[in-house]
Short mmCIF file of C-alpha atoms and ligand atoms in Angstrom, two decimals:
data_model
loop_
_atom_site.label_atom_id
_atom_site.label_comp_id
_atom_site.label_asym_id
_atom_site.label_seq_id
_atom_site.Cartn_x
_atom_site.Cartn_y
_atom_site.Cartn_z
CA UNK A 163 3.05 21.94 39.57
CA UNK A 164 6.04 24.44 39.08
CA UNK A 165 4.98 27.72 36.42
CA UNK A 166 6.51 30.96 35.87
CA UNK A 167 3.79 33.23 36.34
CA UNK A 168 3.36 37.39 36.49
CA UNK A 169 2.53 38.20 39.45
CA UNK A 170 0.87 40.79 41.59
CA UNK A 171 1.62 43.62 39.45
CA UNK A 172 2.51 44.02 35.64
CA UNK A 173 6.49 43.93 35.09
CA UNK A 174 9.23 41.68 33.81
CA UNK A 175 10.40 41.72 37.69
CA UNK A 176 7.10 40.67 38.54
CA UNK A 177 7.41 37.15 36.22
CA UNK A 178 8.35 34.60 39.07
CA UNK A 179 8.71 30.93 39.40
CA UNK A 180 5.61 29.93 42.16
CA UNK A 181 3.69 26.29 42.25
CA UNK A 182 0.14 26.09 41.47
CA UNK A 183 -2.26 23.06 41.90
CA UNK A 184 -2.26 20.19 39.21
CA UNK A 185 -4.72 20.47 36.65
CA UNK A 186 -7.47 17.97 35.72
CA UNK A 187 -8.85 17.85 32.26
CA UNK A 188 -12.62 18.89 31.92
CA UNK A 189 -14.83 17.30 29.47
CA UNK A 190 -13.30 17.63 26.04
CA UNK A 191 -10.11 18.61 27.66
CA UNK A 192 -6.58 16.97 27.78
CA UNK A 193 -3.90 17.44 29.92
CA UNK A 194 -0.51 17.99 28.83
CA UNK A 195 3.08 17.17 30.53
CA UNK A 196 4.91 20.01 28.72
CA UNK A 197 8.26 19.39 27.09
CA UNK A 198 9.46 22.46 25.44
CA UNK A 199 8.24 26.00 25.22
CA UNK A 200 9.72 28.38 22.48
CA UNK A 201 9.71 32.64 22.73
CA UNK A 202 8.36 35.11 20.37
CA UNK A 203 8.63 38.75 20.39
CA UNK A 204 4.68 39.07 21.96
CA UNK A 205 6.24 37.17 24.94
CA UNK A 206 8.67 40.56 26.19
CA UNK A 207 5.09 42.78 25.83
CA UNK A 208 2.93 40.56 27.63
CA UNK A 209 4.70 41.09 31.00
CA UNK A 210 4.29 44.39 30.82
CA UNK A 211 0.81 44.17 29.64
CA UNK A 212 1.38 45.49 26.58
CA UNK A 213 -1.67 44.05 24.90
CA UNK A 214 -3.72 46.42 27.16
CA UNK A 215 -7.01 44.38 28.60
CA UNK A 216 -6.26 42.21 26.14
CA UNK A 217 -3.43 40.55 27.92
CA UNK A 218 -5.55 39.24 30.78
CA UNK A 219 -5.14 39.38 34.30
CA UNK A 220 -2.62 38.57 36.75
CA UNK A 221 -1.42 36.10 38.39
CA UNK A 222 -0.90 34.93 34.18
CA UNK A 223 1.68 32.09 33.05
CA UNK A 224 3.45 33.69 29.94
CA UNK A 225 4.86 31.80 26.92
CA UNK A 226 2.57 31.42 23.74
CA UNK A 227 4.44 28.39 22.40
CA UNK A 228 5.01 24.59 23.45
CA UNK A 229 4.91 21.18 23.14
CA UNK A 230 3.29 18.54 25.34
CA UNK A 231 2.90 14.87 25.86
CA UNK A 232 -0.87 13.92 26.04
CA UNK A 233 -0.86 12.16 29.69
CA UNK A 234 -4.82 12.17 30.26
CA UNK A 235 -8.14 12.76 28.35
CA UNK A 236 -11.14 14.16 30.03
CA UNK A 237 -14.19 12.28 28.58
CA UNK A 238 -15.43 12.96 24.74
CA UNK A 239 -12.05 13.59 23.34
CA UNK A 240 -11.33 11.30 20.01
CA UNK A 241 -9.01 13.40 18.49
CA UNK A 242 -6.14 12.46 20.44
CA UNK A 243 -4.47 9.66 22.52
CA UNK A 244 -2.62 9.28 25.66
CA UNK A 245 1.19 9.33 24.60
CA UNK A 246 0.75 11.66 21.35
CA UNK A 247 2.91 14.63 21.40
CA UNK A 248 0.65 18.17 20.46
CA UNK A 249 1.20 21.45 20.34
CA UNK A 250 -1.61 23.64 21.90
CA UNK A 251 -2.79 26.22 19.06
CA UNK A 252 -2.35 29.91 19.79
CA UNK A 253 -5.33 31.54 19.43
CA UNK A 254 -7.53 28.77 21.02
CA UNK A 255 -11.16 28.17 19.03
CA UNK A 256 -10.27 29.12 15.96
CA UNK A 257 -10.48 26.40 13.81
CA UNK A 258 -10.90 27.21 10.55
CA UNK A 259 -12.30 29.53 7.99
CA UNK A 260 -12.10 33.73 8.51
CA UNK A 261 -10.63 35.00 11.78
CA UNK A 262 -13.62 33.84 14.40
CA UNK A 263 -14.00 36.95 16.93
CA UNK A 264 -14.42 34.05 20.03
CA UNK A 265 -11.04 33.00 19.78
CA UNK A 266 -8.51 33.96 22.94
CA UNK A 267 -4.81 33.77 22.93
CA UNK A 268 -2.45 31.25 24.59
CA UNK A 269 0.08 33.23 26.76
CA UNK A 270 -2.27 35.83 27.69
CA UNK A 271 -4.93 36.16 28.17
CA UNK A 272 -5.26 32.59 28.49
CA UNK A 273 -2.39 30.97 30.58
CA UNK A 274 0.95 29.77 28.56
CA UNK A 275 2.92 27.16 28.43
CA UNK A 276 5.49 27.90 31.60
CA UNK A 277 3.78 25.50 33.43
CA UNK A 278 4.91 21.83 33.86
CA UNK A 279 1.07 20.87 33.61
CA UNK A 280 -1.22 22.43 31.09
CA UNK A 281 -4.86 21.85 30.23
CA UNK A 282 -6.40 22.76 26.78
CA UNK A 283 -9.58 21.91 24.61
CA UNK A 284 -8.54 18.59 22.55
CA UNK A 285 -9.84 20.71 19.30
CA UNK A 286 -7.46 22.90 20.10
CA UNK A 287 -4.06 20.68 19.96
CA UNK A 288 -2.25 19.82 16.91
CA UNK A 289 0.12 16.27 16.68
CA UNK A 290 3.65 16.89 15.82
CA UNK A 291 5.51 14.77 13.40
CA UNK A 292 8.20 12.56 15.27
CA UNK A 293 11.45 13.65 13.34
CA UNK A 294 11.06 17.07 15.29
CA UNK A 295 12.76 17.09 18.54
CA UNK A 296 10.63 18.58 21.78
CA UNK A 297 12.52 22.09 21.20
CA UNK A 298 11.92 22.35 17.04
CA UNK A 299 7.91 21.32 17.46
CA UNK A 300 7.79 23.57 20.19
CA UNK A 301 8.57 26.73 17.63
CA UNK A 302 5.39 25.27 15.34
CA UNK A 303 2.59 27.76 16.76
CA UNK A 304 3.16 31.31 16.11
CA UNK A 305 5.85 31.53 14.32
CA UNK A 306 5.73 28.90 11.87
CA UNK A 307 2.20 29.19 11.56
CA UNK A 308 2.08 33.02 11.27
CA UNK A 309 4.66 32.53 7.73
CA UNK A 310 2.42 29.91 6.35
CA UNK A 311 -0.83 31.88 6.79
CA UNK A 312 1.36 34.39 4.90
CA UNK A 313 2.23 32.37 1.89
CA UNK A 314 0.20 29.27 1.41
CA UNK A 315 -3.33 30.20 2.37
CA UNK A 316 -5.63 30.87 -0.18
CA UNK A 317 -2.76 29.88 -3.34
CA UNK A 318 -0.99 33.08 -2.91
CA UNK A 319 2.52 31.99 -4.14
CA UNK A 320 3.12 30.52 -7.38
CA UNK A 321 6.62 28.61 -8.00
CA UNK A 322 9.23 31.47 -9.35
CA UNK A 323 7.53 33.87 -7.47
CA UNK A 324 10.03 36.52 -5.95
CA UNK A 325 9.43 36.82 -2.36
CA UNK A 326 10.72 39.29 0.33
CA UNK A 327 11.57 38.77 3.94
CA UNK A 328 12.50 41.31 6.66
CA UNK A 329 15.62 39.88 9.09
CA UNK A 330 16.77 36.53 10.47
CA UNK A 331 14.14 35.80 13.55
CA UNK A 332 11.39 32.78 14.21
CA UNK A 333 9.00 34.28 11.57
CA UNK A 334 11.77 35.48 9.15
CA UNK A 335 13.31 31.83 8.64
CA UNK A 336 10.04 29.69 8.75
CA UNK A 337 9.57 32.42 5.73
CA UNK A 338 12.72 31.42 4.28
CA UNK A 339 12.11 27.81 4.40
CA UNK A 340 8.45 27.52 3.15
CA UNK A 341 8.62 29.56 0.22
CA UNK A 342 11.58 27.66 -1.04
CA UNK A 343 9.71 24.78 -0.56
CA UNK A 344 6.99 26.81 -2.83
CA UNK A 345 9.51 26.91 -5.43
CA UNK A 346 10.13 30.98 -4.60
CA UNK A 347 13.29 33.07 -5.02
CA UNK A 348 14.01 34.59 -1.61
CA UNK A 349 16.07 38.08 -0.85
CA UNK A 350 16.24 38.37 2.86
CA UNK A 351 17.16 41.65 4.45
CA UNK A 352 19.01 41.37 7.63
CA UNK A 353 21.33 43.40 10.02
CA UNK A 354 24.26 41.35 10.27
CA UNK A 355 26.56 39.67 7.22
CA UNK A 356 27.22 37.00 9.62
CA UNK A 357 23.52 36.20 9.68
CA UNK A 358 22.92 36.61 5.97
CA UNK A 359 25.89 34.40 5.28
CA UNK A 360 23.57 31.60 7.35
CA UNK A 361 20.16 32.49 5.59
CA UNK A 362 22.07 31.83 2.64
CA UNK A 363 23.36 28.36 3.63
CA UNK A 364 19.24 27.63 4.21
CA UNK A 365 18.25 28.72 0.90
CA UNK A 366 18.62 32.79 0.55
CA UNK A 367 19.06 33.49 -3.04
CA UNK A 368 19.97 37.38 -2.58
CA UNK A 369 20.33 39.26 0.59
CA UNK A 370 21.35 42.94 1.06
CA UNK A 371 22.40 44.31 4.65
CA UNK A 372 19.85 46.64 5.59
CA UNK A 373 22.01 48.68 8.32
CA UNK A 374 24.84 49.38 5.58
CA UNK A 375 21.78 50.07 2.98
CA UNK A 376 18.98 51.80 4.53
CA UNK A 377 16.95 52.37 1.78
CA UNK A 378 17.15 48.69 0.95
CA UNK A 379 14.67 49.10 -1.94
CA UNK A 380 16.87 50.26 -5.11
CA UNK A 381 18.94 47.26 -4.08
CA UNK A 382 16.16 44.68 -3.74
CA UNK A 383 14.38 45.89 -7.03
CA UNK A 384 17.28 45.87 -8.72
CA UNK A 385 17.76 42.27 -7.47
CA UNK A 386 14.54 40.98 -9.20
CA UNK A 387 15.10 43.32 -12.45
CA UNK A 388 13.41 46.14 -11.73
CA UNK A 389 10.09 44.11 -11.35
CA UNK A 390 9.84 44.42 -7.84
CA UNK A 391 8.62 41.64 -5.43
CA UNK A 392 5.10 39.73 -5.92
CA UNK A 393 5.31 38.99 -1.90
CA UNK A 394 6.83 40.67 0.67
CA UNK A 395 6.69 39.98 4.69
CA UNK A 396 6.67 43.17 6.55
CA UNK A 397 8.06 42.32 9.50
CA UNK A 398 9.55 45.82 10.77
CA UNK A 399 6.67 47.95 10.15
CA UNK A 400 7.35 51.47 10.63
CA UNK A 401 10.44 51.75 9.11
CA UNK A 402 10.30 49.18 6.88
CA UNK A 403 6.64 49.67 5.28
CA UNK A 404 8.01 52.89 3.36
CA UNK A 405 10.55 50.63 1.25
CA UNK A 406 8.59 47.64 0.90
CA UNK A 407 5.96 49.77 -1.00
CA UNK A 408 8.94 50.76 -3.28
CA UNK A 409 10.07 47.26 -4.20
CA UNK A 410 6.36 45.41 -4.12
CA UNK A 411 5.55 44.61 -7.83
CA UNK A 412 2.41 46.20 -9.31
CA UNK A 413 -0.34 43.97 -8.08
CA UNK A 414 1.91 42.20 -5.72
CA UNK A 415 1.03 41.00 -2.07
CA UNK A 416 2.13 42.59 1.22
CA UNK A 417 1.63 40.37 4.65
CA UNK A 418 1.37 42.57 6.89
CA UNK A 419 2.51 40.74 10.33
CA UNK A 420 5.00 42.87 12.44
CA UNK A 421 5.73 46.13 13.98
CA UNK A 422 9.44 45.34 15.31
CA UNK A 423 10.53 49.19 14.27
CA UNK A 424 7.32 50.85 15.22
CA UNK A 425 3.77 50.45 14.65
CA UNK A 426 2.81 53.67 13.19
CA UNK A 427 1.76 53.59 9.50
CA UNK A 428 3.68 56.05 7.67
CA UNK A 429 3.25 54.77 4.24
CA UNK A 430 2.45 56.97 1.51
CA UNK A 431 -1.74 55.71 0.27
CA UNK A 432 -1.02 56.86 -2.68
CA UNK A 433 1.26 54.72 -3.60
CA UNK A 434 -0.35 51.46 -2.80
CA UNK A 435 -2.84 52.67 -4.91
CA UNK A 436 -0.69 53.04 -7.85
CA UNK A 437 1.23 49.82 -7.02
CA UNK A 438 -2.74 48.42 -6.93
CA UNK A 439 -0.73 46.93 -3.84
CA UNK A 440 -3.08 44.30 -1.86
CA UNK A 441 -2.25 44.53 1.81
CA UNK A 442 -3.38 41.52 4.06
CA UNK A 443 -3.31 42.07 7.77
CA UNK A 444 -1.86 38.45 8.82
CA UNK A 445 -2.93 36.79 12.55
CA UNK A 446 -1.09 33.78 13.58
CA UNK A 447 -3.54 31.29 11.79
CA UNK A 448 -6.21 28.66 12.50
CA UNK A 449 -5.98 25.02 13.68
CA UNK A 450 -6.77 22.97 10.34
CA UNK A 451 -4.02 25.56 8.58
CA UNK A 452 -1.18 24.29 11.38
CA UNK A 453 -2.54 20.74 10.51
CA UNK A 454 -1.74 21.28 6.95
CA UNK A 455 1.59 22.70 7.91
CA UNK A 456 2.57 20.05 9.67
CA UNK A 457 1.92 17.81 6.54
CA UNK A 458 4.24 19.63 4.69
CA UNK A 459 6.72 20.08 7.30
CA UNK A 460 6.26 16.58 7.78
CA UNK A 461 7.12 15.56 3.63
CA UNK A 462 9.40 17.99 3.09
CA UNK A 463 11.02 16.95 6.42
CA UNK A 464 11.57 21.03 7.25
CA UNK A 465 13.89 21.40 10.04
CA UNK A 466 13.39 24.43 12.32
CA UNK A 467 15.66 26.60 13.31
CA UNK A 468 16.57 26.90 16.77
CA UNK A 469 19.34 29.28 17.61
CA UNK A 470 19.43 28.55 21.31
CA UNK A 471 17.56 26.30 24.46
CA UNK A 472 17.29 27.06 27.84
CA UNK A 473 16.35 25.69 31.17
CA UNK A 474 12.95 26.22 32.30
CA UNK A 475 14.41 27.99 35.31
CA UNK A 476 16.39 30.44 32.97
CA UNK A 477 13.38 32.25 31.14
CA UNK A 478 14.30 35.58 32.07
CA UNK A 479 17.74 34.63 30.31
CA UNK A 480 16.08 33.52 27.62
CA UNK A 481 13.74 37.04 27.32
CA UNK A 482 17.07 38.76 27.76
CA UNK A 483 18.61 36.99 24.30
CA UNK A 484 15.26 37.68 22.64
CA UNK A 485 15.36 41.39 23.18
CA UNK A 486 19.38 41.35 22.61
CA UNK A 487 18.53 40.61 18.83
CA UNK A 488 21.39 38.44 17.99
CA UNK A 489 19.47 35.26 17.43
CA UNK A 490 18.86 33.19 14.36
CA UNK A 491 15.64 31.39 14.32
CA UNK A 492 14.03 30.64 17.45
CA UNK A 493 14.89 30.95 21.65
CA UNK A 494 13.49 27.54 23.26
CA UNK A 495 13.01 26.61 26.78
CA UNK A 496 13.46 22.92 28.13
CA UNK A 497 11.05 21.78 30.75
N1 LIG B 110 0.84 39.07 12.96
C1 LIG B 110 1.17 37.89 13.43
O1 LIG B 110 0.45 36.91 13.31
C2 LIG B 110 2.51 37.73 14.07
C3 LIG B 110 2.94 36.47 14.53
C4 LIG B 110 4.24 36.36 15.05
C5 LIG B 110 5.02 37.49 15.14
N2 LIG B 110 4.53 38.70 14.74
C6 LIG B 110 5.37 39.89 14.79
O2 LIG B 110 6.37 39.74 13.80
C7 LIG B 110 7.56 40.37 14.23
C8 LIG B 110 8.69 39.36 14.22
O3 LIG B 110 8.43 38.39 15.21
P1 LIG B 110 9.49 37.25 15.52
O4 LIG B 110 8.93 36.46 16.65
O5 LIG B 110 9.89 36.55 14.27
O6 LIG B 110 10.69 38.16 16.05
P2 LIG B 110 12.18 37.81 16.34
O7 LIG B 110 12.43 36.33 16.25
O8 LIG B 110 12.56 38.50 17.60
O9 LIG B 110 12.95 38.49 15.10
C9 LIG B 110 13.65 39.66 15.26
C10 LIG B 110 14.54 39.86 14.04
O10 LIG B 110 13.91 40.74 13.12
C11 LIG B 110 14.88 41.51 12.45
N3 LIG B 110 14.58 42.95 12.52
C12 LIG B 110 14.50 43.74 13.60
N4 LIG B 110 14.26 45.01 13.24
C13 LIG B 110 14.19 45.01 11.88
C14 LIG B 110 14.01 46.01 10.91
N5 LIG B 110 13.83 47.28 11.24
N6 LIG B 110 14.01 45.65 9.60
C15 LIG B 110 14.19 44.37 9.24
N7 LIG B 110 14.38 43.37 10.13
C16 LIG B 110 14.39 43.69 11.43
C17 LIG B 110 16.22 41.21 13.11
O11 LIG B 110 16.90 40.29 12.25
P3 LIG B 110 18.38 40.62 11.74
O12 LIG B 110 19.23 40.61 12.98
O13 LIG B 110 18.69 39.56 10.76
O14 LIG B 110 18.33 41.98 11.13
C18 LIG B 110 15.83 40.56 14.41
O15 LIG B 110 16.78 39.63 14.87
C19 LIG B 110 7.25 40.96 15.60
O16 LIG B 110 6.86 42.31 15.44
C20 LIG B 110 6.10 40.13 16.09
O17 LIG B 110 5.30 40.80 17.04
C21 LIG B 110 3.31 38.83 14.23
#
C-alpha cells in the first residue's frame, strides 16, 4: 500500500511518500480502505517530534484524522460490517468514562491515517452518518470531538448561555456550530473581518477583531453586559489566557484546549480565584462521546466546515496552508 510516512530522521523533509505491505486485520480488528484524511494543528509538531517520546518512533505515518470504508473484519468483531464507513477514534482505548491512562494516539505514536490501508481495534471506530461526504466525516475526530467534550459533556451549557470562542480554525467552528445548536449566544474572536464576516453567516452573534483590539476583553464583556462569559474556549493560550480571565463570568467555565500563541501560563491565580473561575483541561474525548456526537450531528444535520481538499500526494501542500493560517474550518486530504 502507498503511505506518507517520517522517515529516518525527525523533520518535515523527512515525511515521504514510500509503500509498505498490506495490512491484515487481527482478531477484533478491521481493516479500513481510507477515503479522506483531515489536518489539525498536532499534525505540523508531530514531524518534528514535538510530542517528545510521546510521538513514537520512526518510520511513523502522520495524520490523526480520517475516514474509512470497512473492507474486512478479523474474527470477533460485531460492532461493525463490511461496507460501513468509520472513523478511527483518536486516542485509541478510550472508551468512555475519565481519561483512561492506556489510551495511545492515532498519528503518533500509533500510525495515522496517510496510508491507503489502515488497521484498527473495531471498539475503536465510530460509523459516520451518510449525509457527510468522505472529506466532512473525515474532520469528526479531533476537532469536532475536542469542541463537544468542551460543551456538552457533563451538562455544562445551558440554552442562553454566552459562550466564547478564540479564531476561525477546525476546533473554533465545530465550537461555533454546537453551541448554537445548544441554544448559546456566540462572540467569536478572529484575525481577519473577512473571516468574521463568514462565522457570522454560520451563526456568530458578536465578533470583535482581535488584531485591531488586542485586549479583546473590554469589548467582549461589554458585548454580554458587563456579565462576562459563562464558557469560554481558550484556544490561543498564552496570549489569550490573560483576557479570557477578564471576560469569564464569576463562576463561569474555561476549556482549556490550545496553546496556538504559546503554552506558558501567564495568568494571574489570583484572579481565577476571585472569578471562582473553574478551569477544565480538555483532551480530544472518548469513543461513546463521538458516538453521541454523531447523533446530534446526525439530527441536527451539522455540516462541517471544510475550507479546502487536497490530493493525497499534496500533504506537504496541505501542512503548508495549515501553518499559513488563512483557513476557515478544516484542511482535508483525498485518498
Ligand atoms: N486539547 C485538545 O483536545 C485539542 C484538540 C484539538 C486541537 N487542540 C489545540 O487547539 C488549538 C486549535 O487547533 P485547531 O486544529 O482548531 O487549529 P487551526 O484549525 O489551525 O486554527 C487556527 C486558527 O486559530 C486562530 N488563532 C491563532 N492564533 C490565535 C490567537 N492568538 N488568538 C485567537 N485565535 C487565534 C486563527 O483564526 P483567525 O484567523 O480567525 O484569527 C487561526 O486560523 C491548537 O493549539 C491545537 O493544538 C487541542
Amino acid at each position: 500500500m502507498k503511505v506518507f510516512q517520517i522517515q529516518d530522521d525527525w523533520s518535515m523533509a523527512n515525511l515521504r511518500i514510500a509503500t509498505r505491505p498490506d495490512p491484515k486485520p487481527g482478531p477484533g480488528e478491521v481493516l479500513l480502505r481510507m477515503k479522506a484524511a483531515s489536518l489539525n494543528y498536532r499534525d505540523l509538531l508531530v514531524p518534528l517530534r514535538g510530542y517528545g517520546p510521546h510521538t513514537g518512533t520512526l518510520p511513523l505515518i502522520p495524520v490523526s484524522d480520517g475516514v474509512g470504508e470497512v473492507i474486512e473484519s478479523g474474527t470477533g468483531v460485531a460492532r461493525v460490517r463490511v461496507g460501513d464507513r468509520v472513523c478511527p477514534c483518536f486516542r485509541q482505548g478510550w472508551i468512555d468514562g475519565p481519561p483512561d491512562p492506556a489510551y495511545v494516539n492515532l498519528g503518533g505514536p500509533l500510525d495515522g491515517t496517510m496510508a491507503e490501508l489502515m488497521c484498527v481495534p473495531a471498539a475503536g471506530v465510530v460509523k459516520v452518518p451518510a449525509y457527510l461526504s468522505d472529506e466532512q466525516a473525515a474532520t469528526l475526530p479531533c476537532a469536532a470531538l475536542t469542541a463537544w467534550s468542551a460543551l456538552a459533556m457533563d451538562d455544562r451549557l445551558s440554552p442562553g448561555a454566552r459562550v466564547l470562542v478564540q479564531g476561525t480554525g477546525g476546533v473554533a467552528l465545530f465550537a461555533l456550530q454546537f453551541a448554537k445548536l445548544m441554544g448559546a449566544e456566540v462572540t467569536v474572536i478572529s484575525s481577519s473581518d473577512e473571516k468574521i464576516a463568514r462565522a457570522r453567516a454560520l451563526g456568530a452573534d458578536a465578533a470583535i477583531n482581535y488584531r485591531t483590539t488586542p485586549e479583546w476583553a473590554k469589548a467582549t464583556r461589554d458585548i454580554t453586559g458587563g456579565q462576562g462569559y459563562d464558557h469560554i474556549l481558550e484556544l490561543g493560550g498564552e496570549k489569550t489566557l490573560p483576557q479570557s480571565l477578564l471576560c469569564v463570568r464569576t463562576g463561569g467555565t474555561i476549556s482549556i484546549i490550545g496553546v496556538l500563541s504559546g503554552g506558558t501560563m501567564t495568568a494571574e491565580v489570583g484572579r481565577i480565584v476571585m472569578r471562582q473561575a473553574r478551569m477544565h483541561g480538555i483532551g480530544v474525548g472518548h469513543r461513546n462521546g463521538f458516538e453521541a456526537m454523531v447523533r446530534a450531528l446526525e439530527l441536527h444535520r451539522v455540516v462541517p466546515v471544510v475550507d479546502r481538499v487536497f490530493d493525497f500526494d499534496a500533504l506537504h501542500d496541505a501542512l503548508a496552508t495549515l501553518k499559513n493560517g488563512a483557513h476557515f474550518g478544516k484542511i482535508c486530504i483525498r485518498h
